Amino acid sequence: MSERTEIGWPSVVLAKVETVLVALSSIAIGSIMLIVVWDVIMRYAFSAPLGWSYELIAAYLVVAAFFFALSDTLHHHGHVAIDLFQPLIPHRTRHLLLALGYAAATVVLALIAWQAWLRLESAWAADSRLSTTMPWPTWPTYAIVVVGTGLVMLRSILRVFGHLASCISGHDLVELPPPPVTSSAGEDAE
Amino acid sequence: MTVAIALGALVLLLLIGLPVALAMAVSGALGLYLVGGMPILGGILKTAPLSSANSYEIITIPMFILMAEFVILSGVASDLFRAATIWMGRVRGGVAMATALAGAGFGAISGSSTAAAATLASTSIPAMMDEGYDPKLAGGVVAISGTLAMLIPPSIALILYGIIADIPIGQLLIAGLIPGIIVTLAIILTVALLVRIEPGAAPQSRSYSFAEKIAALKRVGPMLLLFIAVTGSIYTGLATPTEASGIGAFVAMLLAAWERRLTGQGLWRALRRAAQTSCMILFIILGAHIFGYFFTLTRVTNDLTDWVAALAVSPWIIITIILIGYLILGFFMDQIAILILTVPVVLPLVMALGFDPVWFGVIIVVTAEVGMVTPPLGMNVFVVARYTRRPLGELFRGVMPHVWAHLIVIALLTAFPALVLWLPSTM
C-alpha cells in the first residue's frame, strides 16, 4: 500500500525518521550479539570477561533495540492485533472506534514520553550514574525512551486523523493491515 | 466495578482490532487512573516502560529470533527436509513423515512456529505434490509440524513464559525437549495410520542407497552443530541461556556467510525483521506490565486464587478446565498474547493447587499450539495455504487427525508430568 493513503506527507516524513530509528535498532541488536560473543570468548579463553558488557546491553542497547523499533513496527502493522471481528463491525463505526482507540493510546504514549522526559531532566541535572563498575550516565536511557515513544505517539496521532477521515468520508483513508494472507490464497484456489 | 470497566475496555479495544499491546496499555492505564488517579498512573507509567526492556535476560528473545532469521537466510533449513526424505526411504507416507522430522530439526534451531511452517511449506509441499500425495495429507502434516518449533528448544514461547513467571529459562527450554520428541512421534504415527486407512493418499517413494544417506547427513551437520552449541551448552550449564542465544545467532550468521548468502541486503533484512518481531513481543510485555499493575492493585489475582482454592473440587478437574480454556483462547488469539495475558493470573492459581510451574509452562505451550492449526485463526494453516494455494477448508480438514493426536499427547503429558520434568531434573 502506498504511503499516500495515510493522509499524505506527514506519514512520509514520519516514515523517513522511522527508517533511521529502526536502522539504529537493528545496529543495537547486531551489537548485542557481537558483545555477548566477545564477552564469552574473553571469559572462557582468556579468563578476562568484559566488565562493562552487562551494563551496556541492559542500560542502552536493549532499550534502543526496543524503543527505536516501536514506531516502524506500528507503521508496518507488525504489532499483533486481533482482526477477526473487524469485518463484523460496520465500516464507519469501526473507523470511529479505532480513532477513539488510537486517541486513548496517544494519551497513554504521551504520558509515558512525558514521564521519561521528567526523568531525563532530573538525570541530566543531577548527572546521575549507574551504580556499577562503569559509572555510565543514565540520561541516554531516558532520552531513548522519549524519542522512541514520542515518535510512536506521532504515528498514533496520524492514525487518529486517518481513521476519523475514513469515518467521515466512508472511504479507507488510512493504512489498513494487509489483508490476511488467507483470503487471497484461499480464494484463488477455490 | 473498576475491574469490570477496565476488562470491558480491554475486550472492546481488542475486538475493534487495536494492537494488543496498546489495548492492554490503555485499559490498564484507565483502570489505574480509576483506582488511584494521576499519582498512581503517573508513577507506574514512569517505571513500567523501562522495567520491560531494561533487563539483560530479555535479550534471549531478539537473539533467538535473529538466529532463526540467519538460518533461513543461509538456506540450509531446506536441506533438512531433503535429508529426512532420503532417510525415510521407501516407507509409505515417508515424505510426510520426513516433514515431521524436518519440522523437529528446524524447531531445534528456531523458536518461531510460523517461520517453521513457511520454510517447511516451501520445500516439502512441492515435493509431496510431485510424488502424488493427497494435498489434504500434505498440507495437514506441514501445518502441524511447524508447531514443533514452539516446543523444541529454543522456544520463544517458553522463554517468554519464563520471563513472565520468573522461572529459570534454561530449565524450561530443556523441559520442552522430550515433549517435542513425543509430538514428533505422534505426527509420524498419525501419518502412518492415515496411509494405512487410505493407501491412495500417499504413494511409496523410491529407496536410497547407504552412500546417499551418508551424503545427506553432511548437509545436516552444520545445523546439528548449531543445536548442540545452543541446547547442549544450556543443558550442561556451560553457558547461560542468554549467552547461548547470542552465540547461536553468531554461529547462524557464520553459517549464512559460509553458504555465501550473507549479503549487505540480507544482513539488513535479517536484523530489521529481528528488531520488529522483538519489538512486537516486548511491546505486548510492556502493555501487560501496565495491565498487570492494575490487577495487582485491585487484588483480582489473589481473590480469584482464594476463590478457586476454596472450591471443593479436585485439582485435576480445575487443571482440565484451565486447559480447555487455553484451547478455546487459542482458537481466537495469538499465542504470545495468550501467554502474557493469562499467565500472571493463572500461574499463582495453578501453583496453589500444587502443580509444577515448569510442567505447566510446557503444557500450556503444547495446548496453545493447537490454536495454530485450528480455525478461525490457525496461523500455520494460513501460511501453508499461501504456499499451496489450496482452499483453507481442505487444509483445516487435513490437519484435524493431527489435532486429535495432539490432544492425546496433552492428556499423556498431564497424566505423567515426569515426561516433562525428568530431563530438567538431571541438569
PDB file of N, CA and C in Angstrom, chain B residues 20-89:
ATOM      1  N   VAL B  20      -2.753  -5.420  20.277  1.00  0.00           N
ATOM      2  CA  VAL B  20      -2.941  -5.998  21.610  1.00  0.00           C
ATOM      3  C   VAL B  20      -2.182  -5.203  22.678  1.00  0.00           C
ATOM      4  N   ALA B  21      -0.941  -4.804  22.336  1.00  0.00           N
ATOM      5  CA  ALA B  21      -0.116  -4.076  23.307  1.00  0.00           C
ATOM      6  C   ALA B  21      -0.789  -2.773  23.714  1.00  0.00           C
ATOM      7  N   LEU B  22      -1.298  -2.023  22.718  1.00  0.00           N
ATOM      8  CA  LEU B  22      -1.942  -0.743  23.016  1.00  0.00           C
ATOM      9  C   LEU B  22      -3.240  -0.971  23.782  1.00  0.00           C
ATOM     10  N   ALA B  23      -3.993  -2.009  23.410  1.00  0.00           N
ATOM     11  CA  ALA B  23      -5.249  -2.294  24.100  1.00  0.00           C
ATOM     12  C   ALA B  23      -5.000  -2.555  25.579  1.00  0.00           C
ATOM     13  N   MET B  24      -3.935  -3.315  25.895  1.00  0.00           N
ATOM     14  CA  MET B  24      -3.645  -3.602  27.301  1.00  0.00           C
ATOM     15  C   MET B  24      -3.142  -2.363  28.022  1.00  0.00           C
ATOM     16  N   ALA B  25      -2.285  -1.587  27.346  1.00  0.00           N
ATOM     17  CA  ALA B  25      -1.745  -0.388  27.977  1.00  0.00           C
ATOM     18  C   ALA B  25      -2.874   0.597  28.287  1.00  0.00           C
ATOM     19  N   VAL B  26      -3.767   0.803  27.316  1.00  0.00           N
ATOM     20  CA  VAL B  26      -4.842   1.780  27.503  1.00  0.00           C
ATOM     21  C   VAL B  26      -5.816   1.328  28.601  1.00  0.00           C
ATOM     22  N   SER B  27      -6.259   0.080  28.541  1.00  0.00           N
ATOM     23  CA  SER B  27      -7.246  -0.354  29.538  1.00  0.00           C
ATOM     24  C   SER B  27      -6.606  -0.438  30.929  1.00  0.00           C
ATOM     25  N   GLY B  28      -5.327  -0.854  30.977  1.00  0.00           N
ATOM     26  CA  GLY B  28      -4.632  -0.875  32.264  1.00  0.00           C
ATOM     27  C   GLY B  28      -4.480   0.530  32.828  1.00  0.00           C
ATOM     28  N   ALA B  29      -4.124   1.485  31.954  1.00  0.00           N
ATOM     29  CA  ALA B  29      -3.960   2.869  32.405  1.00  0.00           C
ATOM     30  C   ALA B  29      -5.291   3.431  32.893  1.00  0.00           C
ATOM     31  N   LEU B  30      -6.355   3.104  32.173  1.00  0.00           N
ATOM     32  CA  LEU B  30      -7.681   3.554  32.598  1.00  0.00           C
ATOM     33  C   LEU B  30      -8.005   3.020  33.993  1.00  0.00           C
ATOM     34  N   GLY B  31      -7.762   1.733  34.183  1.00  0.00           N
ATOM     35  CA  GLY B  31      -8.025   1.111  35.475  1.00  0.00           C
ATOM     36  C   GLY B  31      -7.204   1.750  36.579  1.00  0.00           C
ATOM     37  N   LEU B  32      -5.914   1.971  36.314  1.00  0.00           N
ATOM     38  CA  LEU B  32      -5.041   2.576  37.321  1.00  0.00           C
ATOM     39  C   LEU B  32      -5.525   3.971  37.683  1.00  0.00           C
ATOM     40  N   TYR B  33      -5.979   4.717  36.664  1.00  0.00           N
ATOM     41  CA  TYR B  33      -6.470   6.065  36.911  1.00  0.00           C
ATOM     42  C   TYR B  33      -7.711   6.015  37.798  1.00  0.00           C
ATOM     43  N   LEU B  34      -8.599   5.044  37.524  1.00  0.00           N
ATOM     44  CA  LEU B  34      -9.828   4.935  38.326  1.00  0.00           C
ATOM     45  C   LEU B  34      -9.504   4.529  39.759  1.00  0.00           C
ATOM     46  N   VAL B  35      -8.459   3.716  39.936  1.00  0.00           N
ATOM     47  CA  VAL B  35      -8.109   3.256  41.280  1.00  0.00           C
ATOM     48  C   VAL B  35      -7.423   4.351  42.086  1.00  0.00           C
ATOM     49  N   GLY B  36      -6.422   4.990  41.465  1.00  0.00           N
ATOM     50  CA  GLY B  36      -5.615   5.911  42.276  1.00  0.00           C
ATOM     51  C   GLY B  36      -5.379   7.269  41.664  1.00  0.00           C
ATOM     52  N   GLY B  37      -6.066   7.592  40.559  1.00  0.00           N
ATOM     53  CA  GLY B  37      -5.880   8.897  39.949  1.00  0.00           C
ATOM     54  C   GLY B  37      -4.498   9.065  39.340  1.00  0.00           C
ATOM     55  N   MET B  38      -4.163  10.312  39.010  1.00  0.00           N
ATOM     56  CA  MET B  38      -2.908  10.603  38.319  1.00  0.00           C
ATOM     57  C   MET B  38      -1.659  10.157  39.082  1.00  0.00           C
ATOM     58  N   PRO B  39      -1.601  10.331  40.418  1.00  0.00           N
ATOM     59  CA  PRO B  39      -0.342   9.959  41.100  1.00  0.00           C
ATOM     60  C   PRO B  39       0.042   8.502  40.850  1.00  0.00           C
ATOM     61  N   ILE B  40      -0.936   7.599  40.975  1.00  0.00           N
ATOM     62  CA  ILE B  40      -0.631   6.183  40.764  1.00  0.00           C
ATOM     63  C   ILE B  40      -0.298   5.915  39.300  1.00  0.00           C
ATOM     64  N   LEU B  41      -1.137   6.422  38.401  1.00  0.00           N
ATOM     65  CA  LEU B  41      -0.922   6.180  36.978  1.00  0.00           C
ATOM     66  C   LEU B  41       0.430   6.722  36.539  1.00  0.00           C
ATOM     67  N   GLY B  42       0.720   7.970  36.944  1.00  0.00           N
ATOM     68  CA  GLY B  42       1.996   8.585  36.564  1.00  0.00           C
ATOM     69  C   GLY B  42       3.168   7.774  37.068  1.00  0.00           C
ATOM     70  N   GLY B  43       3.069   7.318  38.312  1.00  0.00           N
ATOM     71  CA  GLY B  43       4.169   6.546  38.896  1.00  0.00           C
ATOM     72  C   GLY B  43       4.433   5.272  38.120  1.00  0.00           C
ATOM     73  N   ILE B  44       3.362   4.624  37.705  1.00  0.00           N
ATOM     74  CA  ILE B  44       3.546   3.356  37.006  1.00  0.00           C
ATOM     75  C   ILE B  44       4.024   3.554  35.575  1.00  0.00           C
ATOM     76  N   LEU B  45       3.486   4.600  34.921  1.00  0.00           N
ATOM     77  CA  LEU B  45       3.952   4.856  33.559  1.00  0.00           C
ATOM     78  C   LEU B  45       5.408   5.329  33.558  1.00  0.00           C
ATOM     79  N   LYS B  46       5.884   5.749  34.729  1.00  0.00           N
ATOM     80  CA  LYS B  46       7.276   6.178  34.842  1.00  0.00           C
ATOM     81  C   LYS B  46       8.201   4.954  34.863  1.00  0.00           C
ATOM     82  N   THR B  47       7.794   3.910  35.575  1.00  0.00           N
ATOM     83  CA  THR B  47       8.696   2.773  35.754  1.00  0.00           C
ATOM     84  C   THR B  47       8.418   1.608  34.798  1.00  0.00           C
ATOM     85  N   ALA B  48       7.144   1.385  34.455  1.00  0.00           N
ATOM     86  CA  ALA B  48       6.801   0.183  33.679  1.00  0.00           C
ATOM     87  C   ALA B  48       7.537   0.082  32.339  1.00  0.00           C
ATOM     88  N   PRO B  49       7.606   1.175  31.535  1.00  0.00           N
ATOM     89  CA  PRO B  49       8.216   1.014  30.214  1.00  0.00           C
ATOM     90  C   PRO B  49       9.641   0.508  30.298  1.00  0.00           C
ATOM     91  N   LEU B  50      10.425   1.032  31.239  1.00  0.00           N
ATOM     92  CA  LEU B  50      11.807   0.609  31.297  1.00  0.00           C
ATOM     93  C   LEU B  50      11.962  -0.755  31.944  1.00  0.00           C
ATOM     94  N   SER B  51      11.084  -1.064  32.904  1.00  0.00           N
ATOM     95  CA  SER B  51      11.258  -2.376  33.544  1.00  0.00           C
ATOM     96  C   SER B  51      10.977  -3.498  32.552  1.00  0.00           C
ATOM     97  N   SER B  52      10.277  -3.183  31.441  1.00  0.00           N
ATOM     98  CA  SER B  52      10.036  -4.207  30.434  1.00  0.00           C
ATOM     99  C   SER B  52      11.279  -4.464  29.599  1.00  0.00           C
ATOM    100  N   ALA B  53      12.038  -3.411  29.311  1.00  0.00           N
ATOM    101  CA  ALA B  53      13.141  -3.550  28.357  1.00  0.00           C
ATOM    102  C   ALA B  53      14.496  -3.539  29.039  1.00  0.00           C
ATOM    103  N   ASN B  54      14.550  -2.915  30.209  1.00  0.00           N
ATOM    104  CA  ASN B  54      15.834  -2.643  30.842  1.00  0.00           C
ATOM    105  C   ASN B  54      16.355  -3.883  31.562  1.00  0.00           C
ATOM    106  N   SER B  55      16.478  -5.000  30.843  1.00  0.00           N
ATOM    107  CA  SER B  55      16.982  -6.173  31.532  1.00  0.00           C
ATOM    108  C   SER B  55      17.897  -6.945  30.601  1.00  0.00           C
ATOM    109  N   TYR B  56      18.774  -7.704  31.199  1.00  0.00           N
ATOM    110  CA  TYR B  56      19.781  -8.411  30.413  1.00  0.00           C
ATOM    111  C   TYR B  56      19.200  -9.690  29.843  1.00  0.00           C
ATOM    112  N   GLU B  57      18.361 -10.358  30.644  1.00  0.00           N
ATOM    113  CA  GLU B  57      17.870 -11.662  30.244  1.00  0.00           C
ATOM    114  C   GLU B  57      16.958 -11.596  29.013  1.00  0.00           C
ATOM    115  N   ILE B  58      16.303 -10.444  28.852  1.00  0.00           N
ATOM    116  CA  ILE B  58      15.326 -10.329  27.782  1.00  0.00           C
ATOM    117  C   ILE B  58      15.981 -10.442  26.407  1.00  0.00           C
ATOM    118  N   ILE B  59      17.303 -10.269  26.327  1.00  0.00           N
ATOM    119  CA  ILE B  59      17.944 -10.328  25.004  1.00  0.00           C
ATOM    120  C   ILE B  59      17.885 -11.725  24.393  1.00  0.00           C
ATOM    121  N   THR B  60      17.525 -12.752  25.190  1.00  0.00           N
ATOM    122  CA  THR B  60      17.355 -14.078  24.581  1.00  0.00           C
ATOM    123  C   THR B  60      16.306 -14.013  23.472  1.00  0.00           C
ATOM    124  N   ILE B  61      15.294 -13.158  23.622  1.00  0.00           N
ATOM    125  CA  ILE B  61      14.237 -13.098  22.605  1.00  0.00           C
ATOM    126  C   ILE B  61      14.774 -12.570  21.268  1.00  0.00           C
ATOM    127  N   PRO B  62      15.332 -11.332  21.234  1.00  0.00           N
ATOM    128  CA  PRO B  62      15.872 -10.902  19.937  1.00  0.00           C
ATOM    129  C   PRO B  62      16.974 -11.819  19.400  1.00  0.00           C
ATOM    130  N   MET B  63      17.803 -12.369  20.285  1.00  0.00           N
ATOM    131  CA  MET B  63      18.914 -13.189  19.797  1.00  0.00           C
ATOM    132  C   MET B  63      18.434 -14.482  19.142  1.00  0.00           C
ATOM    133  N   PHE B  64      17.469 -15.171  19.761  1.00  0.00           N
ATOM    134  CA  PHE B  64      16.980 -16.401  19.144  1.00  0.00           C
ATOM    135  C   PHE B  64      16.193 -16.099  17.866  1.00  0.00           C
ATOM    136  N   ILE B  65      15.490 -14.961  17.843  1.00  0.00           N
ATOM    137  CA  ILE B  65      14.780 -14.592  16.612  1.00  0.00           C
ATOM    138  C   ILE B  65      15.801 -14.321  15.506  1.00  0.00           C
ATOM    139  N   LEU B  66      16.872 -13.637  15.874  1.00  0.00           N
ATOM    140  CA  LEU B  66      17.925 -13.330  14.902  1.00  0.00           C
ATOM    141  C   LEU B  66      18.564 -14.618  14.386  1.00  0.00           C
ATOM    142  N   MET B  67      18.778 -15.559  15.290  1.00  0.00           N
ATOM    143  CA  MET B  67      19.369 -16.836  14.892  1.00  0.00           C
ATOM    144  C   MET B  67      18.502 -17.506  13.820  1.00  0.00           C
ATOM    145  N   ALA B  68      17.193 -17.522  14.038  1.00  0.00           N
ATOM    146  CA  ALA B  68      16.297 -18.145  13.060  1.00  0.00           C
ATOM    147  C   ALA B  68      16.358 -17.399  11.728  1.00  0.00           C
ATOM    148  N   GLU B  69      16.421 -16.059  11.801  1.00  0.00           N
ATOM    149  CA  GLU B  69      16.495 -15.276  10.556  1.00  0.00           C
ATOM    150  C   GLU B  69      17.752 -15.631   9.765  1.00  0.00           C
ATOM    151  N   PHE B  70      18.876 -15.782  10.466  1.00  0.00           N
ATOM    152  CA  PHE B  70      20.130 -16.123   9.782  1.00  0.00           C
ATOM    153  C   PHE B  70      20.071 -17.535   9.207  1.00  0.00           C
ATOM    154  N   VAL B  71      19.460 -18.458   9.951  1.00  0.00           N
ATOM    155  CA  VAL B  71      19.369 -19.831   9.451  1.00  0.00           C
ATOM    156  C   VAL B  71      18.527 -19.858   8.169  1.00  0.00           C
ATOM    157  N   ILE B  72      17.414 -19.104   8.180  1.00  0.00           N
ATOM    158  CA  ILE B  72      16.569 -19.056   6.990  1.00  0.00           C
ATOM    159  C   ILE B  72      17.357 -18.449   5.826  1.00  0.00           C
ATOM    160  N   LEU B  73      18.106 -17.377   6.139  1.00  0.00           N
ATOM    161  CA  LEU B  73      18.918 -16.709   5.123  1.00  0.00           C
ATOM    162  C   LEU B  73      19.926 -17.682   4.518  1.00  0.00           C
ATOM    163  N   SER B  74      20.517 -18.525   5.343  1.00  0.00           N
ATOM    164  CA  SER B  74      21.572 -19.430   4.869  1.00  0.00           C
ATOM    165  C   SER B  74      21.043 -20.483   3.898  1.00  0.00           C
ATOM    166  N   GLY B  75      19.755 -20.767   3.982  1.00  0.00           N
ATOM    167  CA  GLY B  75      19.184 -21.736   3.047  1.00  0.00           C
ATOM    168  C   GLY B  75      19.396 -23.187   3.456  1.00  0.00           C
ATOM    169  N   VAL B  76      20.158 -23.448   4.529  1.00  0.00           N
ATOM    170  CA  VAL B  76      20.408 -24.848   4.893  1.00  0.00           C
ATOM    171  C   VAL B  76      19.166 -25.501   5.488  1.00  0.00           C
ATOM    172  N   ALA B  77      18.182 -24.679   5.911  1.00  0.00           N
ATOM    173  CA  ALA B  77      16.989 -25.255   6.525  1.00  0.00           C
ATOM    174  C   ALA B  77      16.268 -26.176   5.552  1.00  0.00           C
ATOM    175  N   SER B  78      16.286 -25.802   4.260  1.00  0.00           N
ATOM    176  CA  SER B  78      15.569 -26.645   3.301  1.00  0.00           C
ATOM    177  C   SER B  78      16.287 -27.977   3.073  1.00  0.00           C
ATOM    178  N   ASP B  79      17.611 -28.012   3.333  1.00  0.00           N
ATOM    179  CA  ASP B  79      18.341 -29.281   3.179  1.00  0.00           C
ATOM    180  C   ASP B  79      17.921 -30.314   4.213  1.00  0.00           C
ATOM    181  N   LEU B  80      17.445 -29.810   5.365  1.00  0.00           N
ATOM    182  CA  LEU B  80      16.985 -30.707   6.431  1.00  0.00           C
ATOM    183  C   LEU B  80      15.950 -31.673   5.899  1.00  0.00           C
ATOM    184  N   PHE B  81      14.990 -31.091   5.171  1.00  0.00           N
ATOM    185  CA  PHE B  81      13.881 -31.882   4.656  1.00  0.00           C
ATOM    186  C   PHE B  81      14.375 -32.925   3.669  1.00  0.00           C
ATOM    187  N   ARG B  82      15.306 -32.521   2.778  1.00  0.00           N
ATOM    188  CA  ARG B  82      15.809 -33.459   1.781  1.00  0.00           C
ATOM    189  C   ARG B  82      16.494 -34.641   2.475  1.00  0.00           C
ATOM    190  N   ALA B  83      17.287 -34.320   3.493  1.00  0.00           N
ATOM    191  CA  ALA B  83      17.996 -35.376   4.215  1.00  0.00           C
ATOM    192  C   ALA B  83      17.003 -36.331   4.879  1.00  0.00           C
ATOM    193  N   ALA B  84      15.962 -35.759   5.490  1.00  0.00           N
ATOM    194  CA  ALA B  84      14.979 -36.597   6.177  1.00  0.00           C
ATOM    195  C   ALA B  84      14.254 -37.500   5.178  1.00  0.00           C
ATOM    196  N   THR B  85      13.954 -36.965   3.993  1.00  0.00           N
ATOM    197  CA  THR B  85      13.279 -37.766   2.969  1.00  0.00           C
ATOM    198  C   THR B  85      14.131 -38.960   2.576  1.00  0.00           C
ATOM    199  N   ILE B  86      15.426 -38.702   2.369  1.00  0.00           N
ATOM    200  CA  ILE B  86      16.326 -39.782   1.966  1.00  0.00           C
ATOM    201  C   ILE B  86      16.371 -40.857   3.053  1.00  0.00           C
ATOM    202  N   TRP B  87      16.373 -40.439   4.296  1.00  0.00           N
ATOM    203  CA  TRP B  87      16.457 -41.418   5.387  1.00  0.00           C
ATOM    204  C   TRP B  87      15.163 -42.198   5.561  1.00  0.00           C
ATOM    205  N   MET B  88      14.020 -41.565   5.271  1.00  0.00           N
ATOM    206  CA  MET B  88      12.761 -42.293   5.405  1.00  0.00           C
ATOM    207  C   MET B  88      12.608 -43.321   4.278  1.00  0.00           C
ATOM    208  N   GLY B  89      13.313 -43.078   3.156  1.00  0.00           N
ATOM    209  CA  GLY B  89      13.347 -44.047   2.061  1.00  0.00           C
ATOM    210  C   GLY B  89      11.982 -44.404   1.516  1.00  0.00           C
TER     211      GLY B  89
END
